[in-house]
Tab-separated table of C-alpha atoms and ligand atoms in Angstrom:
chain	number	residue	atom	x	y	z
A	900	MET	CA	81.584	62.359	139.223
A	901	GLY	CA	83.161	59.207	140.587
A	902	ASP	CA	85.917	59.003	138.187
A	903	GLU	CA	87.448	62.259	139.470
A	904	LYS	CA	88.977	60.438	142.300
A	905	ILE	CA	90.871	57.871	140.066
A	906	PHE	CA	92.642	60.864	138.183
A	907	SER	CA	94.114	64.071	139.595
A	908	LYS	CA	93.441	67.038	137.147
A	909	GLU	CA	97.045	66.818	136.146
A	910	GLU	CA	96.885	63.153	135.470
A	911	LEU	CA	93.939	63.461	133.419
A	912	TRP	CA	95.263	66.167	131.181
A	913	GLN	CA	98.456	64.412	130.759
A	914	ALA	CA	96.644	61.299	129.547
A	915	ALA	CA	94.446	63.417	127.379
A	916	LEU	CA	97.231	65.091	125.912
A	917	GLY	CA	98.930	61.852	125.016
A	918	GLU	CA	95.979	60.946	123.022
A	919	ILE	CA	95.456	64.321	121.445
A	920	GLU	CA	99.161	64.364	120.459
A	921	LEU	CA	98.301	61.221	118.054
A	922	ASN	CA	95.853	63.364	116.200
A	923	ILE	CA	97.493	66.505	115.496
A	924	SER	CA	100.871	67.641	114.055
A	925	LYS	CA	103.899	67.944	116.490
A	926	ALA	CA	104.308	71.629	115.449
A	927	ASN	CA	100.635	72.582	116.088
A	928	PHE	CA	100.603	70.546	119.309
A	929	LEU	CA	103.519	72.388	120.766
A	930	THR	CA	102.095	75.642	119.592
A	931	TRP	CA	98.653	75.386	120.714
A	932	LEU	CA	98.574	73.111	123.632
A	933	LYS	CA	101.710	74.238	125.583
A	934	ASN	CA	100.984	75.880	128.851
A	935	THR	CA	97.332	74.360	128.893
A	936	SER	CA	95.913	72.719	131.962
A	937	ILE	CA	92.781	71.494	133.301
A	938	ASP	CA	91.293	74.433	135.516
A	939	SER	CA	88.335	72.535	137.041
A	940	ILE	CA	85.905	69.502	136.460
A	941	LYS	CA	82.394	69.826	137.685
A	942	GLU	CA	79.248	68.040	136.694
A	943	GLY	CA	80.587	66.823	133.527
A	944	VAL	CA	82.037	70.095	132.427
A	945	VAL	CA	85.790	70.380	132.045
A	946	VAL	CA	87.356	73.655	132.133
A	947	ILE	CA	90.489	74.058	130.181
A	948	SER	CA	93.003	76.860	130.956
A	949	VAL	CA	94.885	78.258	128.130
A	950	PRO	CA	97.634	80.825	128.071
A	951	ASN	CA	96.370	83.271	125.340
A	952	HIS	CA	93.634	83.970	122.984
A	953	PHE	CA	95.257	82.176	120.060
A	954	SER	CA	95.323	78.911	121.863
A	955	LYS	CA	91.584	79.480	122.887
A	956	GLU	CA	90.643	80.349	119.193
A	957	TRP	CA	92.412	77.244	117.844
A	958	LEU	CA	91.424	74.800	120.474
A	959	GLU	CA	87.926	75.851	120.435
A	960	ASN	CA	87.671	75.807	116.562
A	961	LYS	CA	90.045	73.410	115.337
A	962	TYR	CA	90.993	70.849	118.053
A	963	HIS	CA	87.862	70.760	120.187
A	964	LYS	CA	86.841	67.549	118.729
A	965	PHE	CA	90.056	65.672	119.586
A	966	ILE	CA	89.959	67.251	122.972
A	967	PHE	CA	86.741	66.134	123.744
A	968	GLN	CA	87.183	62.765	122.432
A	969	ALA	CA	90.362	62.138	124.523
A	970	LEU	CA	88.778	63.425	127.595
A	971	LYS	CA	85.514	61.542	127.152
A	972	LYS	CA	87.534	58.281	126.652
A	973	LEU	CA	88.983	58.757	129.960
A	974	ILE	CA	86.039	59.924	131.835
A	975	SER	CA	82.896	58.886	130.195
A	976	GLU	CA	80.595	61.360	132.124
A	977	ILE	CA	82.159	64.543	130.571
A	978	ASN	CA	79.881	66.212	128.254
A	979	LYS	CA	81.127	69.796	128.026
A	980	ILE	CA	84.525	71.457	127.569
A	981	ASP	CA	84.950	75.271	128.374
A	982	TYR	CA	88.317	77.096	127.601
A	983	ILE	CA	89.212	79.919	129.715
A	984	ILE	CA	92.304	82.220	129.208
A	985	ASN	CA	94.413	81.970	132.335
A	986	ALA	CA	95.333	85.563	133.523
A	987	ASN	CA	98.554	84.377	135.103
A	988	ALA	CA	100.089	82.712	132.055
A	989	GLU	CA	102.921	84.459	130.139
A	990	ASN	CA	100.756	86.655	128.098
A	991	LYS	CA	99.586	89.667	129.778
A	992	ASN	CA	98.970	91.834	127.023
A	993	THR	CA	95.272	91.376	126.722
A	994	ALA	CA	94.131	93.628	129.445
A	995	ALA	CA	90.432	94.585	129.444
A	996	PRO	CA	90.216	98.402	128.989
A	997	GLU	CA	92.060	98.018	125.489
A	998	LYS	CA	88.901	96.237	124.188
A	999	GLU	CA	86.527	99.239	124.740
A	1000	LYS	CA	88.936	101.432	122.893
A	1001	THR	CA	89.521	99.596	119.892
A	1002	LYS	CA	85.750	98.764	119.438
A	1003	LYS	CA	85.521	102.479	118.084
A	1004	ILE	CA	87.756	101.837	115.151
A	1005	ASN	CA	85.355	100.898	112.401
A	1006	GLU	CA	85.707	98.943	109.336
A	1007	THR	CA	85.678	102.004	106.925
A	1008	ALA	CA	88.404	103.604	108.826
A	1009	LEU	CA	90.586	100.375	108.516
A	1010	LEU	CA	89.735	99.923	104.923
A	1011	LYS	CA	90.766	103.508	104.070
A	1012	GLU	CA	93.949	103.203	105.919
A	1013	GLN	CA	94.727	99.846	104.069
A	1014	LEU	CA	94.195	101.490	100.736
A	1015	SER	CA	96.695	104.277	101.694
A	1016	LEU	CA	99.128	101.653	102.396
A	1017	ALA	CA	98.933	100.159	98.917
A	1018	GLU	CA	100.890	102.938	97.273
A	1019	ILE	CA	101.348	102.371	93.468
A	1020	GLU	CA	104.479	103.471	91.784
A	1021	ILE	CA	104.417	102.047	88.107
A	1022	ASN	CA	106.639	103.205	85.441
A	1023	PRO	CA	104.322	104.200	82.562
A	1024	GLU	CA	106.785	103.161	79.936
A	1025	THR	CA	107.617	99.725	81.028
A	1026	ASN	CA	104.609	99.099	83.447
A	1027	LEU	CA	106.970	97.934	86.030
A	1028	ASN	CA	106.558	98.386	89.601
A	1029	GLN	CA	109.540	98.899	91.841
A	1030	ARG	CA	107.868	97.056	94.793
A	1031	TYR	CA	108.601	93.689	92.827
A	1032	MET	CA	112.217	92.842	93.473
A	1033	PHE	CA	114.306	89.696	93.715
A	1034	ASP	CA	115.330	90.687	97.158
A	1035	THR	CA	111.781	90.863	98.445
A	1036	PHE	CA	110.802	87.489	96.967
A	1037	ILE	CA	111.073	84.648	99.550
A	1038	VAL	CA	112.382	81.370	98.008
A	1039	GLY	CA	110.832	78.123	99.437
A	1040	SER	CA	110.500	74.607	98.040
A	1041	SER	CA	107.228	75.752	96.239
A	1042	ASN	CA	108.733	78.272	94.147
A	1043	GLU	CA	112.506	77.546	94.029
A	1044	LEU	CA	112.588	76.371	90.399
A	1045	ALA	CA	110.535	79.213	89.076
A	1046	HIS	CA	112.731	81.674	90.967
A	1047	ALA	CA	116.005	80.109	89.777
A	1048	ALA	CA	114.842	80.302	86.119
A	1049	ALA	CA	113.497	83.714	86.480
A	1050	LEU	CA	116.854	84.815	88.064
A	1051	SER	CA	118.910	83.196	85.330
A	1052	VAL	CA	116.752	84.837	82.729
A	1053	ALA	CA	117.135	88.426	84.160
A	1054	LYS	CA	120.927	88.042	84.315
A	1055	ASN	CA	121.163	86.649	80.824
A	1056	PRO	CA	118.067	87.739	78.741
A	1057	GLY	CA	117.406	85.936	75.621
A	1058	GLN	CA	120.304	83.398	76.338
A	1059	THR	CA	119.034	80.730	78.649
A	1060	TYR	CA	115.459	80.006	78.651
A	1061	ASN	CA	113.254	81.434	75.875
A	1062	PRO	CA	110.428	81.698	76.312
A	1063	LEU	CA	110.277	81.417	80.218
A	1064	PHE	CA	106.629	80.126	81.115
A	1065	ILE	CA	105.727	80.389	84.835
A	1066	TYR	CA	102.371	78.940	86.020
A	1067	GLY	CA	100.490	78.529	89.409
A	1068	GLY	CA	97.530	79.509	91.342
A	1069	VAL	CA	96.211	82.925	92.251
A	1070	GLY	CA	98.116	85.037	94.778
A	1071	LEU	CA	101.366	82.759	94.648
A	1072	GLY	CA	103.890	85.235	93.181
A	1073	LYS	CA	103.910	84.953	89.336
A	1074	THR	CA	103.350	88.747	88.925
A	1075	HIS	CA	106.024	89.384	91.487
A	1076	LEU	CA	108.558	87.187	89.826
A	1077	LEU	CA	107.820	88.537	86.236
A	1078	GLN	CA	108.070	91.965	87.338
A	1079	ALA	CA	111.335	91.311	89.151
A	1080	ILE	CA	112.885	90.020	86.114
A	1081	GLY	CA	112.122	93.351	84.372
A	1082	ASN	CA	113.438	95.257	87.147
A	1083	GLU	CA	116.522	93.323	87.481
A	1084	ALA	CA	117.267	93.379	83.706
A	1085	GLN	CA	116.958	96.933	83.619
A	1086	LYS	CA	119.399	97.576	86.481
A	1087	LYS	CA	122.339	96.863	84.389
A	1088	GLU	CA	122.062	98.105	80.986
A	1089	LYS	CA	118.996	99.977	79.538
A	1090	LEU	CA	117.234	97.252	78.100
A	1091	ARG	CA	113.755	98.017	76.775
A	1092	VAL	CA	111.404	96.007	78.883
A	1093	LYS	CA	107.755	95.894	78.452
A	1094	TYR	CA	105.326	94.234	80.908
A	1095	VAL	CA	101.770	93.869	80.062
A	1096	THR	CA	98.717	91.743	81.103
A	1097	SER	CA	97.163	89.820	78.381
A	1098	GLU	CA	93.829	91.887	78.975
A	1099	LYS	CA	95.853	95.015	78.302
A	1100	PHE	CA	97.499	93.399	75.305
A	1101	THR	CA	94.025	92.446	73.893
A	1102	GLU	CA	92.622	95.878	74.673
A	1103	GLU	CA	95.512	97.513	72.745
A	1104	VAL	CA	95.009	95.109	69.655
A	1105	VAL	CA	91.296	96.005	69.594
A	1106	THR	CA	91.866	99.673	69.912
A	1107	ALA	CA	94.600	99.617	67.320
A	1108	ILE	CA	92.357	97.690	64.822
A	1109	GLN	CA	89.660	100.334	65.339
A	1110	ASN	CA	91.864	103.292	64.831
A	1111	HIS	CA	93.904	101.888	62.039
A	1112	THR	CA	97.063	102.093	64.054
A	1113	MET	CA	98.199	98.390	64.064
A	1114	ASN	CA	101.372	99.130	62.378
A	1115	GLN	CA	102.346	101.743	65.031
A	1116	LEU	CA	101.519	99.066	67.677
A	1117	LYS	CA	103.638	96.447	66.158
A	1118	ASN	CA	106.453	98.635	65.846
A	1119	ASN	CA	106.192	99.745	69.417
A	1120	TYR	CA	106.430	96.209	70.544
A	1121	ARG	CA	108.981	95.121	68.152
A	1122	LYS	CA	111.467	97.477	69.933
A	1123	THR	CA	111.259	95.689	73.067
A	1124	ASP	CA	114.245	93.569	74.310
A	1125	ILE	CA	112.214	91.598	76.984
A	1126	LEU	CA	108.396	91.254	76.510
A	1127	ILE	CA	106.482	90.053	79.651
A	1128	VAL	CA	103.067	89.031	79.077
A	1129	ASP	CA	101.090	88.070	82.397
A	1130	ASP	CA	98.121	85.709	82.683
A	1131	ILE	CA	98.328	84.430	79.094
A	1132	GLN	CA	95.239	82.302	79.880
A	1133	PHE	CA	93.141	85.475	79.151
A	1134	LEU	CA	94.360	85.560	75.562
A	1135	VAL	CA	92.531	82.492	74.741
A	1136	GLY	CA	89.689	82.387	72.499
A	1137	ARG	CA	90.419	85.835	70.854
A	1138	GLU	CA	91.645	84.907	67.459
A	1139	LYS	CA	92.624	88.231	66.280
A	1140	THR	CA	94.701	88.920	69.329
A	1141	GLN	CA	96.344	85.322	69.206
A	1142	GLU	CA	97.214	86.057	65.739
A	1143	GLU	CA	99.027	89.326	66.579
A	1144	PHE	CA	100.610	87.783	69.415
A	1145	PHE	CA	101.971	84.783	67.449
A	1146	HIS	CA	103.655	87.194	64.933
A	1147	LEU	CA	104.988	89.426	67.593
A	1148	PHE	CA	106.242	86.247	69.344
A	1149	ASN	CA	108.015	84.985	66.287
A	1150	THR	CA	109.684	88.345	65.652
A	1151	LEU	CA	110.998	88.747	68.820
A	1152	TYR	CA	112.039	85.162	69.232
A	1153	GLU	CA	113.916	85.248	66.010
A	1154	LYS	CA	115.718	88.279	67.162
A	1155	ASN	CA	116.768	86.482	70.292
A	1156	LYS	CA	114.673	88.739	72.561
A	1157	GLN	CA	113.451	87.345	75.928
A	1158	ILE	CA	109.863	86.536	76.137
A	1159	ILE	CA	108.486	85.708	79.526
A	1160	LEU	CA	104.853	84.373	80.076
A	1161	SER	CA	102.666	83.570	83.006
A	1162	SER	CA	99.519	81.494	83.343
A	1163	ASP	CA	97.236	79.795	85.844
A	1164	ARG	CA	97.945	76.453	84.221
A	1165	PRO	CA	100.570	74.842	82.000
A	1166	PRO	CA	100.324	75.654	78.346
A	1167	LYS	CA	98.959	72.041	77.533
A	1168	SER	CA	95.990	72.657	79.741
A	1169	ILE	CA	94.983	75.975	78.063
A	1170	ALA	CA	92.350	74.238	75.975
A	1171	THR	CA	91.686	76.994	73.375
A	1172	LEU	CA	95.156	78.179	72.917
A	1173	GLU	CA	96.079	77.849	69.191
A	1174	ASP	CA	98.214	74.934	68.799
A	1175	ARG	CA	101.208	76.696	67.086
A	1176	LEU	CA	101.113	79.162	70.165
A	1177	ARG	CA	101.066	76.183	72.478
A	1178	SER	CA	103.934	74.572	70.884
A	1179	ARG	CA	105.882	77.716	70.856
A	1180	PHE	CA	105.200	78.115	74.608
A	1181	SER	CA	106.322	74.665	75.190
A	1182	GLY	CA	109.580	75.239	73.419
A	1183	GLY	CA	111.280	77.112	76.446
A	1184	MET	CA	111.264	76.601	80.116
A	1185	ILE	CA	108.172	75.831	82.073
A	1186	ALA	CA	108.280	76.317	85.810
A	1187	ASP	CA	105.436	76.038	88.192
A	1188	ILE	CA	104.910	77.855	91.538
A	1189	GLY	CA	103.029	75.732	94.301
A	1190	TYR	CA	101.493	76.443	97.669
A	1191	PRO	CA	104.214	77.657	100.070
A	1192	ASP	CA	104.833	75.505	103.117
A	1193	PHE	CA	104.545	76.844	106.670
A	1194	GLU	CA	108.156	77.904	106.888
A	1195	THR	CA	107.766	79.808	103.784
A	1196	ARG	CA	104.585	81.553	104.861
A	1197	LEU	CA	105.942	82.511	108.169
A	1198	ALA	CA	109.153	83.889	106.581
A	1199	ILE	CA	107.243	85.854	104.181
A	1200	LEU	CA	105.264	87.371	106.960
A	1201	LYS	CA	108.392	88.229	109.040
A	1202	THR	CA	110.040	89.539	106.155
A	1203	LYS	CA	107.085	92.048	105.277
A	1204	VAL	CA	106.780	93.041	108.948
A	1205	ALA	CA	110.412	94.003	109.039
A	1206	ALA	CA	110.138	95.806	105.691
A	1207	HIS	CA	107.403	97.904	107.116
A	1208	ASN	CA	109.349	98.620	110.171
A	1209	PHE	CA	106.520	97.145	112.375
A	1210	LYS	CA	106.699	94.782	115.322
A	1211	ILE	CA	104.040	92.286	115.547
A	1212	ASN	CA	103.870	89.566	118.188
A	1213	GLU	CA	105.178	86.259	116.644
A	1214	ASN	CA	101.982	84.315	117.878
A	1215	ILE	CA	100.014	86.429	115.619
A	1216	LEU	CA	102.232	85.858	112.707
A	1217	ILE	CA	102.038	82.016	113.499
A	1218	TYR	CA	98.282	82.359	113.654
A	1219	ILE	CA	98.149	83.952	110.216
A	1220	ALA	CA	100.591	81.427	108.674
A	1221	ASN	CA	98.669	78.621	110.194
A	1222	ALA	CA	95.254	79.864	108.818
A	1223	ILE	CA	96.135	81.039	105.332
A	1224	THR	CA	97.780	78.200	103.247
A	1225	GLN	CA	96.997	78.748	99.484
A	1226	ASN	CA	97.425	82.523	98.822
A	1227	ILE	CA	100.087	84.904	99.713
A	1228	ARG	CA	98.093	87.848	98.772
A	1229	GLU	CA	95.617	86.924	101.506
A	1230	ILE	CA	98.490	86.547	103.862
A	1231	GLU	CA	99.737	90.083	103.094
A	1232	GLY	CA	95.880	91.282	103.504
A	1233	CYS	CA	96.051	90.096	107.092
A	1234	LEU	CA	99.288	92.023	107.572
A	1235	THR	CA	97.884	95.168	106.098
A	1236	ARG	CA	94.761	95.161	108.147
A	1237	LEU	CA	97.038	94.779	111.262
A	1238	ILE	CA	99.417	97.483	110.025
A	1239	ALA	CA	96.569	99.863	109.460
A	1240	PHE	CA	95.189	98.987	112.905
A	1241	THR	CA	98.485	99.977	114.444
A	1242	ARG	CA	98.545	103.258	112.459
A	1243	LEU	CA	95.074	104.154	113.524
A	1244	THR	CA	95.491	103.277	117.142
A	1245	LYS	CA	99.269	104.008	117.470
A	1246	LYS	CA	99.854	100.931	119.246
A	1247	GLU	CA	100.549	97.178	118.608
A	1248	PRO	CA	97.425	95.070	118.379
A	1249	THR	CA	97.137	92.761	121.377
A	1250	GLU	CA	96.471	88.947	120.348
A	1251	GLU	CA	92.747	89.402	121.136
A	1252	GLU	CA	92.454	92.425	119.077
A	1253	ALA	CA	94.401	90.640	116.193
A	1254	ILE	CA	91.902	87.827	116.033
A	1255	ARG	CA	89.053	90.164	116.028
A	1256	ILE	CA	90.666	92.281	113.341
A	1257	LEU	CA	91.586	89.219	111.290
A	1258	ASN	CA	88.190	87.561	111.760
A	1259	GLU	CA	86.844	89.294	108.594
A	1260	VAL	CA	89.730	87.855	106.406
A	1261	ILE	CA	90.088	84.556	108.147
A	1262	LYS	CA	86.559	83.393	107.976
A	1263	THR	CA	86.500	79.857	109.242
A	1264	PRO	CA	89.707	78.208	110.192
A	1265	LYS	CA	90.516	75.639	107.351
A	1266	LYS	CA	89.679	72.140	108.084
A	1267	ILE	CA	92.506	70.331	109.615
A	1268	PHE	CA	93.259	66.511	109.047
A	1269	ASN	CA	95.305	64.021	111.143
A	1270	ILE	CA	97.688	61.267	110.446
A	1271	LYS	CA	94.751	58.742	110.393
A	1272	GLN	CA	92.965	60.664	107.760
A	1273	ILE	CA	95.922	61.036	105.454
A	1274	ILE	CA	96.725	57.366	105.670
A	1275	LYS	CA	92.948	56.506	105.044
A	1276	THR	CA	92.757	58.970	102.062
A	1277	VAL	CA	95.884	57.812	100.467
A	1278	ALA	CA	95.031	54.092	100.745
A	1279	ASN	CA	91.541	54.836	99.472
A	1280	PHE	CA	92.899	56.744	96.536
A	1281	TYR	CA	95.271	54.129	95.518
A	1282	ASP	CA	92.921	51.319	96.343
A	1283	ILE	CA	94.963	49.467	98.791
A	1284	GLU	CA	94.455	48.422	102.426
A	1285	GLU	CA	95.543	50.814	105.238
A	1286	LYS	CA	97.299	48.118	107.022
A	1287	ASP	CA	99.426	47.319	103.895
A	1288	LEU	CA	100.279	50.960	103.466
A	1289	ILE	CA	101.733	51.191	107.023
A	1290	ALA	CA	103.222	47.772	107.034
A	1291	LYS	CA	106.968	46.937	106.684
A	1292	ASN	CA	106.703	45.038	103.482
A	1293	ARG	CA	108.372	45.995	100.218
A	1294	GLN	CA	105.493	45.089	97.726
A	1295	LYS	CA	106.153	46.971	94.541
A	1296	GLU	CA	102.698	48.538	94.268
A	1297	ILE	CA	102.588	49.787	97.794
A	1298	VAL	CA	105.974	51.638	97.716
A	1299	LYS	CA	104.799	54.834	95.930
A	1300	PRO	CA	101.714	55.230	97.884
A	1301	ARG	CA	103.446	54.912	100.833
A	1302	GLN	CA	105.827	57.390	99.931
A	1303	VAL	CA	103.094	59.704	99.065
A	1304	ALA	CA	101.599	59.300	102.378
A	1305	MET	CA	104.931	60.066	104.134
A	1306	TYR	CA	105.218	63.122	102.052
A	1307	LEU	CA	101.980	64.373	103.096
A	1308	LEU	CA	102.530	63.936	106.721
A	1309	ARG	CA	105.810	65.735	106.302
A	1310	GLU	CA	104.533	68.487	104.121
A	1311	ASP	CA	100.966	69.059	105.564
A	1312	LEU	CA	101.255	68.090	109.134
A	1313	LYS	CA	105.019	68.893	109.859
A	1314	SER	CA	105.674	65.599	111.312
A	1315	SER	CA	109.059	64.807	112.154
A	1316	PHE	CA	110.984	62.099	110.046
A	1317	PRO	CA	111.364	59.739	112.946
A	1318	TYR	CA	107.785	59.971	114.069
A	1319	ILE	CA	106.726	59.279	110.483
A	1320	GLY	CA	109.149	56.304	110.472
A	1321	LYS	CA	107.626	54.954	113.702
A	1322	LYS	CA	104.103	55.183	112.265
A	1323	PHE	CA	105.106	53.325	109.194
A	1324	GLY	CA	106.239	49.990	110.617
A	1325	ASN	CA	108.929	51.479	112.635
A	1326	ARG	CA	111.129	52.359	109.672
A	1327	ASP	CA	114.344	54.372	109.989
A	1328	HIS	CA	114.085	58.050	109.714
A	1329	THR	CA	116.541	58.055	106.597
A	1330	THR	CA	113.973	56.022	104.869
A	1331	VAL	CA	111.431	58.621	105.378
A	1332	ILE	CA	113.688	61.353	104.310
A	1333	TYR	CA	114.442	59.451	101.110
A	1334	ALA	CA	110.769	59.089	100.576
A	1335	CYS	CA	109.877	62.885	100.976
A	1336	GLU	CA	112.831	63.737	98.732
A	1337	LYS	CA	111.864	61.222	96.012
A	1338	ILE	CA	108.275	62.722	95.780
A	1339	ASN	CA	109.407	66.320	96.068
A	1340	ASP	CA	111.570	65.528	93.026
A	1341	LEU	CA	108.895	63.566	91.093
A	1342	ILE	CA	106.312	66.449	91.717
A	1343	LYS	CA	108.624	68.694	89.561
A	1344	THR	CA	108.940	66.389	86.689
A	1345	ASN	CA	105.925	64.203	86.777
A	1346	GLU	CA	102.443	65.617	86.142
A	1347	THR	CA	100.578	62.567	87.126
A	1348	ILE	CA	101.907	62.367	90.586
A	1349	LYS	CA	101.391	66.065	90.998
A	1350	GLN	CA	97.898	65.897	90.229
A	1351	GLU	CA	97.411	62.768	92.288
A	1352	ILE	CA	98.742	64.721	95.215
A	1353	GLY	CA	96.448	67.652	94.216
A	1354	ILE	CA	93.310	65.366	94.399
A	1355	ILE	CA	94.449	63.599	97.595
A	1356	ARG	CA	94.764	67.008	99.210
A	1357	GLU	CA	91.493	68.185	97.886
A	1358	ARG	CA	89.684	65.034	99.393
A	1359	LEU	CA	91.441	65.762	102.707
A	1360	ASN	CA	90.094	69.296	102.677
A	1361	ASN	CA	86.605	68.417	101.909
B	1458	ADP	P1	99.987	85.995	91.304
B	1458	ADP	O1	100.340	86.917	90.199
B	1458	ADP	O2	100.509	84.656	91.305
B	1458	ADP	O3	98.501	86.049	91.495
B	1458	ADP	P2	101.452	87.934	92.979
B	1458	ADP	O4	102.718	87.784	92.428
B	1458	ADP	O5	100.677	89.096	92.647
B	1458	ADP	O6	100.560	86.491	92.718
B	1458	ADP	O7	101.503	87.825	94.524
B	1458	ADP	C1	100.734	88.249	95.435
B	1458	ADP	C2	101.387	88.921	96.531
B	1458	ADP	O8	102.089	88.022	97.315
B	1458	ADP	C3	102.179	90.151	95.956
B	1458	ADP	O9	102.161	91.245	96.797
B	1458	ADP	C4	103.498	89.505	96.038
B	1458	ADP	O10	104.659	90.465	96.396
B	1458	ADP	C5	103.458	88.407	97.267
B	1458	ADP	N1	104.441	87.428	97.149
B	1458	ADP	C6	104.151	86.210	96.402
B	1458	ADP	N2	104.904	85.323	96.494
B	1458	ADP	C7	106.026	85.863	97.339
B	1458	ADP	C8	107.210	85.360	97.950
B	1458	ADP	N3	107.783	84.251	97.591
B	1458	ADP	N4	107.913	86.297	98.789
B	1458	ADP	C9	107.478	87.516	98.978
B	1458	ADP	N5	106.306	87.988	98.502
B	1458	ADP	C10	105.524	87.166	97.670
B	1459	MG	MG1	99.275	88.064	88.802
């Protein structure tokens, strides 16, 4: 290949990296491309040397397209890229014999061990699980409002926010917070706490009707100081249950007893909820929990590893935090698998083993998007020109979309403030900080902007 003479391998890779850097976030760039180099170029095949299995996995699955395009731009004859792990690079914990040994650990053994790790200790009186405490709840921007409200309610039940309504997607910590309130409130004085899922509540009401023990059930519930009903969306469409719940709610509320509820969506979006219940719920404090950002995900992983007294290579934790973005339960699932593996083999997993064990859980790496896609999608969504979005003008109708785009670059790509400023008409980084804060605040108070951002993210992911 003639072009080879023009570039040395080093120069070629430096030039390619410059191009790739434009397409992926700074954090990802540093994580996955550091200590990489071109090992060889022969007959259109470039072999890229990477330091460890994680880089290989990520480069192959997520960044291959960018790498290929960048190199092809520089040398058009390139038609294939291979990745090899450089045995001399810093990570040497992936020695070959280990591979044979771990193959013998099968899926069933892993699952059994995982189950044994999930010890359940639930108090039958209160239905509270000691596992869910405030100390083990990691606070980040996605849950700080809900956390603050929960803490305040736990300290002064019945006196601050009543009812407290927490909503958010699956696996984001609603049950954890609800239970933590109950556990915390019980620490000080012997308050009567009752935690119940709405399915359980429904079941109890149905049984009580059948057995003519409704009065007993009512009396029992009326004695509580703090009533916690989880996943209230499952109460919908059950008239008798809603009726009973409404009366119970009113009785407790009038006695200044604390009521705490959770749902996967805000009260106004629970279509078949009786109006009178909906307006009751809306009368208190409503706080949502969103998707945790990268830092929060990593912090959760680190805390759980420490809590289990385990040691797991940080690269593995970063790998998980990058791969699972929308469900903390799944993040924990990854960790339990690794811990189960460690217990079975009596040793820490190597990076290669970790990838293999987690393959079941982390099926395909989530799609990534880059700065160009964000700009394009935001411009599209608000029906404006891309060039206007990034230009340095102050046209009123462009301001909000531009702030949204900056916010997404910051939140989802972890781009630095100065970098974002540079991309948007060389603005000062303080302008970017202001924009991100503005949107961050708006999201908490303005349902429209929250939904808009949700839709933009959905489009980016599809
Ligand atoms: P939800 O009820 O919203 O579906 P859960 O409260 O059951 O979610 O949370 C799922 C798992 O993730 C639980 O094991 C919980 O302890 C954990 N978890 C959720 N949020 C956090 C957090 N902020 N810090 C630590 N652990 C969390
Ligand atoms: Mg739950």
